[in-house]
Coordinates of C-alpha atoms and ligand atoms in Angstrom, one line a residue:
X28 CA 85.4 122.9 89.4
X29 CA 83.8 121.6 92.6
X30 CA 80.6 123.5 91.8
X31 CA 80.3 121.8 88.4
X32 CA 80.6 118.5 90.1
X33 CA 78.1 119.3 92.7
X34 CA 75.7 120.4 90.1
X35 CA 76.2 117.2 88.1
X36 CA 75.4 115.3 91.3
X37 CA 72.4 117.4 92.1
X38 CA 71.0 116.8 88.6
X39 CA 70.9 113.1 89.2
X40 CA 70.3 111.1 92.4
X41 CA 71.5 113.4 95.2
X42 CA 68.6 115.8 95.2
X43 CA 67.4 115.2 98.7
X44 CA 68.2 117.7 101.4
X45 CA 70.7 116.8 104.1
X46 CA 69.3 115.2 107.3
X47 CA 71.6 117.5 109.3
X48 CA 72.5 120.4 106.9
X49 CA 74.8 122.2 109.3
X50 CA 77.0 119.2 109.9
X51 CA 77.0 118.1 106.3
X52 CA 78.0 121.6 105.2
X53 CA 80.8 121.9 107.7
X54 CA 82.1 118.5 106.7
X55 CA 82.1 119.5 103.0
X56 CA 83.8 122.8 103.9
X57 CA 86.5 121.0 106.0
X58 CA 87.2 118.5 103.2
X59 CA 88.0 121.4 100.8
X60 CA 90.4 122.9 103.4
X61 CA 92.5 120.0 104.7
X62 CA 93.0 116.3 105.0
X63 CA 90.6 114.9 107.7
X64 CA 91.7 112.3 110.2
X65 CA 89.6 109.2 110.9
X66 CA 90.1 107.2 114.1
X67 CA 91.9 103.9 114.5
X68 CA 91.0 100.3 115.5
X69 CA 88.3 99.6 117.9
X70 CA 89.1 95.9 118.3
X71 CA 92.8 96.5 119.2
X72 CA 91.7 98.9 122.0
X73 CA 89.1 96.5 123.3
X74 CA 91.6 93.7 123.5
X75 CA 93.7 95.7 125.9
X76 CA 90.9 95.4 128.5
X77 CA 91.2 91.5 128.4
X78 CA 87.5 91.1 129.1
X79 CA 86.4 87.6 130.0
X80 CA 83.0 86.0 129.1
X81 CA 81.3 87.7 132.1
X82 CA 82.8 91.0 131.1
X83 CA 81.3 90.8 127.6
X84 CA 77.9 89.6 129.0
X85 CA 77.4 92.3 131.7
X86 CA 74.2 92.0 133.8
X87 CA 71.7 91.9 131.0
X88 CA 73.3 89.0 129.1
X89 CA 74.7 87.2 132.2
X90 CA 73.3 83.9 131.1
X91 CA 74.3 84.4 127.5
X92 CA 70.9 85.3 126.3
X93 CA 69.1 88.6 126.5
X94 CA 67.3 88.9 129.9
X95 CA 65.1 91.7 128.5
X96 CA 64.0 89.8 125.4
X97 CA 62.8 86.4 124.4
X98 CA 61.3 85.4 121.1
X99 CA 57.5 84.9 121.1
X100 CA 56.6 81.7 122.8
X101 CA 59.9 81.2 124.4
X102 CA 60.8 81.9 128.0
X103 CA 64.4 81.8 129.1
X104 CA 65.4 79.6 132.0
X105 CA 68.0 77.1 133.2
X106 CA 68.9 75.0 130.2
X107 CA 66.6 76.8 127.7
X108 CA 69.3 76.1 125.3
X109 CA 69.8 79.5 123.7
X110 CA 72.7 80.6 125.9
X111 CA 75.7 81.4 123.8
X112 CA 79.3 82.5 124.4
X113 CA 79.5 86.2 123.9
X114 CA 83.3 86.6 124.3
X115 CA 84.6 88.3 121.2
X116 CA 81.2 89.9 120.4
X117 CA 82.8 93.4 120.5
X118 CA 79.7 95.2 119.3
X119 CA 77.7 93.9 122.4
X120 CA 80.0 96.0 124.6
X121 CA 78.1 99.1 123.3
X122 CA 75.4 97.9 125.7
X123 CA 77.3 96.0 128.4
X124 CA 80.5 98.2 128.7
X125 CA 79.5 101.6 127.3
X126 CA 82.1 103.3 129.4
X127 CA 84.9 101.3 127.7
X128 CA 83.6 102.1 124.2
X129 CA 83.0 105.8 125.1
X130 CA 86.5 106.1 126.5
X131 CA 88.0 104.6 123.3
X132 CA 86.1 107.2 121.2
X133 CA 87.4 109.9 123.6
X134 CA 91.0 108.7 123.3
X135 CA 90.8 108.9 119.5
X136 CA 89.3 112.3 119.5
X137 CA 92.0 113.5 121.9
X138 CA 94.6 112.0 119.5
X139 CA 93.3 114.3 116.8
X140 CA 90.5 112.3 114.9
X141 CA 88.0 114.5 113.1
X142 CA 85.8 111.6 112.5
X143 CA 85.2 108.5 114.7
X144 CA 83.6 105.2 113.7
X145 CA 80.7 103.6 115.6
X146 CA 81.3 100.3 117.3
X147 CA 78.8 98.6 114.9
X148 CA 81.0 96.6 112.5
X149 CA 79.0 93.4 113.1
X150 CA 75.7 95.0 114.2
X151 CA 73.5 93.5 111.5
X152 CA 71.1 90.7 112.0
X153 CA 73.3 88.6 109.6
X154 CA 76.4 88.9 111.8
X155 CA 74.6 89.0 115.1
X156 CA 73.0 85.7 114.2
X157 CA 76.4 84.1 115.0
X158 CA 75.7 85.0 118.7
X159 CA 72.0 84.4 118.7
X160 CA 71.3 88.1 119.2
X161 CA 69.7 89.2 115.9
X162 CA 67.0 91.1 117.7
X163 CA 69.7 93.6 118.9
X164 CA 70.6 95.0 115.5
X165 CA 68.5 98.1 115.7
X166 CA 69.4 98.9 119.3
X167 CA 73.1 98.3 118.8
X168 CA 73.2 100.7 115.8
X169 CA 71.2 103.4 117.5
X170 CA 73.1 103.2 120.8
X171 CA 76.4 102.8 119.1
X172 CA 75.8 106.1 117.2
X173 CA 74.7 107.8 120.4
X174 CA 77.8 106.8 122.2
X175 CA 80.0 108.1 119.4
X176 CA 78.0 111.3 119.1
X177 CA 78.2 111.9 122.9
X178 CA 82.0 111.6 122.7
X179 CA 82.1 114.1 119.7
X180 CA 79.8 116.5 121.6
X181 CA 82.2 116.4 124.6
X182 CA 85.2 117.1 122.4
X183 CA 83.3 120.0 120.7
X184 CA 82.6 121.5 124.1
X185 CA 86.3 121.4 124.8
X186 CA 87.1 123.0 121.5
X187 CA 84.1 124.6 119.9
X188 CA 86.1 125.7 116.8
X189 CA 86.6 122.1 115.8
X190 CA 83.6 120.0 114.6
X191 CA 83.8 116.3 115.1
X192 CA 81.8 113.8 113.1
X193 CA 80.3 110.3 113.7
X194 CA 80.8 107.8 110.9
X195 CA 78.0 105.2 111.2
X196 CA 79.7 101.9 110.2
X197 CA 78.1 99.2 108.1
X198 CA 80.4 96.2 108.0
X199 CA 80.6 93.5 105.4
X200 CA 78.7 90.9 107.4
X201 CA 79.9 87.3 107.9
X202 CA 78.4 86.1 104.6
X203 CA 79.1 86.8 100.9
X204 CA 76.3 87.2 98.4
X205 CA 78.4 86.7 95.2
X206 CA 80.5 83.7 96.3
X207 CA 79.8 80.3 97.7
X208 CA 81.4 79.3 101.0
X209 CA 81.4 75.7 99.8
X210 CA 84.0 74.8 97.1
X211 CA 81.9 71.7 96.2
X212 CA 78.8 73.8 95.5
X213 CA 79.9 76.9 93.6
X214 CA 76.3 77.9 92.9
X215 CA 75.3 77.9 96.5
X216 CA 74.8 81.2 98.4
X217 CA 74.6 81.5 102.2
X218 CA 72.8 84.9 101.8
X219 CA 70.8 86.7 99.2
X220 CA 70.9 90.3 98.1
X221 CA 67.4 90.9 99.5
X222 CA 68.3 89.4 102.9
X223 CA 71.3 91.7 103.1
X224 CA 69.3 94.7 101.9
X225 CA 66.8 94.2 104.7
X226 CA 69.5 93.7 107.3
X227 CA 71.4 96.8 106.2
X228 CA 68.3 98.9 106.1
X229 CA 67.6 98.2 109.7
X230 CA 71.2 99.0 110.7
X231 CA 71.2 102.2 108.7
X232 CA 68.0 103.4 110.3
X233 CA 69.4 102.8 113.7
X234 CA 72.6 104.7 112.9
X235 CA 70.7 107.7 111.6
X236 CA 68.4 107.7 114.6
X237 CA 71.4 107.6 116.9
X238 CA 72.9 110.7 115.3
X239 CA 75.4 109.4 112.8
X240 CA 76.7 112.3 110.5
X241 CA 78.0 110.0 107.8
X242 CA 77.3 106.4 106.8
X243 CA 80.3 104.2 105.7
X244 CA 80.0 100.9 104.0
X245 CA 83.4 99.5 104.9
X246 CA 85.8 96.7 104.6
X247 CA 84.0 95.6 101.5
X248 CA 85.3 92.3 100.2
X249 CA 82.2 91.4 98.2
X250 CA 80.9 94.1 95.9
X251 CA 77.5 92.6 95.9
X252 CA 77.2 92.9 99.6
X253 CA 78.2 96.6 99.3
X254 CA 75.6 97.1 96.6
X255 CA 72.9 95.7 98.9
X256 CA 74.1 98.1 101.6
X257 CA 74.0 101.1 99.3
X258 CA 70.6 100.1 98.0
X259 CA 69.3 99.8 101.5
X260 CA 70.8 103.2 102.3
X261 CA 69.0 104.7 99.4
X262 CA 65.7 103.2 100.6
X263 CA 66.2 104.7 104.0
X264 CA 67.0 108.1 102.5
X265 CA 63.9 107.8 100.3
X266 CA 61.7 107.0 103.2
X267 CA 63.0 110.0 105.1
X268 CA 63.1 112.4 102.2
X269 CA 66.6 113.4 103.3
X270 CA 70.2 111.9 103.2
X271 CA 73.6 111.8 104.9
X272 CA 76.9 111.8 103.1
X273 CA 78.0 108.2 102.3
X274 CA 81.5 106.7 102.2
X275 CA 82.6 103.4 100.7
X276 CA 85.7 101.6 101.7
X277 CA 86.9 98.4 100.0
X278 CA 89.4 95.8 101.0
X279 CA 92.1 94.4 98.8
X280 CA 92.6 90.8 100.0
X281 CA 95.1 89.1 97.7
X282 CA 98.5 89.6 96.3
X283 CA 97.2 90.3 92.8
X284 CA 95.5 93.4 94.2
X285 CA 91.9 92.3 94.1
X286 CA 89.0 92.2 96.5
X287 CA 87.6 88.8 97.6
X288 CA 85.0 89.0 94.8
X289 CA 87.8 89.4 92.3
X290 CA 87.9 93.2 91.5
X291 CA 90.8 95.6 91.1
X292 CA 90.4 99.0 92.8
X293 CA 89.3 100.5 89.5
X294 CA 86.7 97.8 88.8
X295 CA 85.5 98.2 92.4
X296 CA 84.9 102.0 91.8
X297 CA 83.2 101.4 88.5
X298 CA 80.8 99.0 90.1
X299 CA 79.8 101.4 92.8
X300 CA 80.2 104.9 91.4
X301 CA 76.5 105.1 90.4
X302 CA 75.8 105.6 94.1
X303 CA 77.7 108.9 94.0
X304 CA 79.4 108.6 97.4
X305 CA 81.1 111.5 99.2
X306 CA 84.2 109.4 99.5
X307 CA 85.6 106.1 98.3
X308 CA 88.7 104.4 99.7
X309 CA 90.4 101.3 100.9
X310 CA 91.0 99.9 104.4
X311 CA 92.2 96.8 106.3
X312 CA 94.0 93.6 105.1
X313 CA 97.1 95.5 104.0
X314 CA 99.4 98.0 105.5
X315 CA 99.9 101.4 104.0
X316 CA 102.9 100.3 101.9
X317 CA 101.0 97.6 100.0
X318 CA 97.8 99.7 99.8
X319 CA 99.6 102.6 98.1
X320 CA 99.3 101.5 94.4
X321 CA 95.6 100.8 94.8
X322 CA 94.9 104.1 96.5
X323 CA 96.8 105.7 93.6
X324 CA 94.5 104.1 91.1
X325 CA 91.4 105.2 93.0
X326 CA 92.7 108.7 93.2
X327 CA 93.0 108.7 89.4
X328 CA 89.7 107.3 88.5
X329 CA 87.3 108.5 91.2
X330 CA 85.4 111.8 91.2
X331 CA 84.8 111.4 94.9
X332 CA 87.0 112.2 97.9
X333 CA 89.6 109.5 98.7
X334 CA 89.9 107.9 102.1
X335 CA 92.3 105.2 103.4
X336 CA 92.6 103.6 106.7
X337 CA 95.2 100.8 106.5
X338 CA 96.2 98.2 109.1
X339 CA 99.4 98.8 111.1
X340 CA 101.3 96.6 108.5
X341 CA 100.6 93.0 107.7
X342 CA 99.8 90.7 110.6
X343 CA 102.8 88.9 112.2
X344 CA 103.0 85.2 113.0
X345 CA 100.9 85.8 116.2
X346 CA 98.2 87.8 114.4
X347 CA 99.4 91.0 115.8
X348 CA 100.6 94.2 114.0
X349 CA 104.0 95.6 114.3
X350 CA 104.1 99.0 112.4
X351 CA 104.9 101.8 114.8
X352 CA 103.1 105.1 114.8
X353 CA 106.2 106.7 113.2
X354 CA 106.5 104.0 110.5
X355 CA 102.8 104.3 109.5
X356 CA 102.7 108.1 109.7
X357 CA 105.9 108.4 107.5
X358 CA 104.3 106.3 104.8
X359 CA 100.9 108.1 104.9
X360 CA 102.7 111.4 104.8
X361 CA 104.0 110.3 101.4
X362 CA 100.5 109.5 100.3
X363 CA 99.5 113.0 101.2
X364 CA 102.6 114.6 99.5
X365 CA 101.6 112.7 96.3
X366 CA 98.2 114.4 96.5
X367 CA 96.2 111.2 97.1
X368 CA 94.4 111.9 100.3
X369 CA 91.3 113.5 101.6
X370 CA 90.6 111.3 104.6
X371 CA 93.1 109.1 106.5
X372 CA 93.0 106.9 109.6
X373 CA 93.9 103.4 110.8
X374 CA 92.4 99.9 110.8
X375 CA 93.5 96.8 112.6
X376 CA 96.4 97.2 115.0
X377 CA 96.3 101.0 115.1
X378 CA 96.0 102.9 118.4
X379 CA 95.5 106.5 119.5
X380 CA 99.4 106.9 119.2
X381 CA 99.2 105.9 115.5
X382 CA 96.3 108.4 114.9
X383 CA 98.2 111.2 116.7
X384 CA 101.3 110.5 114.6
X385 CA 99.2 110.4 111.4
X386 CA 97.4 113.6 112.3
X387 CA 100.7 115.3 112.8
X388 CA 102.1 114.0 109.5
X389 CA 99.3 115.3 107.4
X390 CA 98.5 118.5 109.2
X391 CA 100.3 120.8 106.8
X392 CA 99.6 118.8 103.7
X393 CA 97.1 119.8 101.1
X394 CA 94.1 117.7 100.5
X395 CA 93.6 116.0 97.1
X396 CA 91.5 118.2 94.8
X397 CA 88.3 116.6 93.6
X398 CA 88.7 116.0 89.9
X399 CA 85.9 116.7 87.4
X400 CA 85.9 113.7 85.0
X401 CA 84.7 113.9 81.5
X402 CA 81.4 112.3 80.9
X403 CA 81.6 109.1 79.0
X404 CA 79.1 109.4 76.2
Ligands
ZN19 ZN1 66.3 80.9 126.0
ZN20 ZN1 91.5 96.1 109.6

């Protein structure tokens, strides 16, 4: 059945060779054998370090701007005006605190993650613009992938029988292409498809050069943003004449079970299935319990592997997350028993303890079998 599906794919867009055939083949083999474990939250782990402004800036950005770079015609100096607060710019830590980021990757690998996500959620020119650091997009993606790959390589040295994979993360950006941020101007857009496409292309190129094994368009709340990312990825693959496996993960943001751009899980899949991803799934916003019915729908309609990485429950009154590793692992075990899962991990509020518990809970469970869907004439 699987072969039929792979032939169907091969006959259409996915005819390019893999960028790294050994890694891609071993990932595909493992997906047929068992449920694979993705890591947990990066932000939650970074918070535990309680870094201050100076901690975020490190030496290179001590003044708030990049000492190694100034736009043409501009020289930084006292009061040059481009110094910005960097506290909260978690992606910048890839450059200023690489040991912290590398250690978080190592902790998730030790907890049992097969795949770890790069610290690049906001590393597009669009999101970096909020910090005045657009020029870092390429460097952050490449270095972010390198850090994650180094952590995977170290884990593989310890246990050569167990391959580990880097998921190069492309986040949703801080702007929506299909919705207006201004209720009084519903036709206004803060960003265009083309601007997003260019930004995602740069990020994807950086991730690939840094050694990402998979690209994941994640936390999708606006399907048009995701389409721009997937279009950019295709452009990058075209230019290289080779491809990586691609994952897509959407976010259900309201009680009626829709994304921010108004789609149910099924509509979301139907809008993006033409890109023939390796996996499609849902993450963030909801905990496992509330995500379950939507994962169920995806598992019925999608002829791709299913992933889910929920938050540790819904946020509490203080914006924190209360679900214990045991709570979350118990619920996700039920997902696995129902045959819904191929890849599972955690989003906001999850820690290595959550991932260890989830890995334990799904270890002996069978992965969902990839369905072959009938062609719609
Ligand atoms: Zn300046
Ligand atoms: Zn999240």
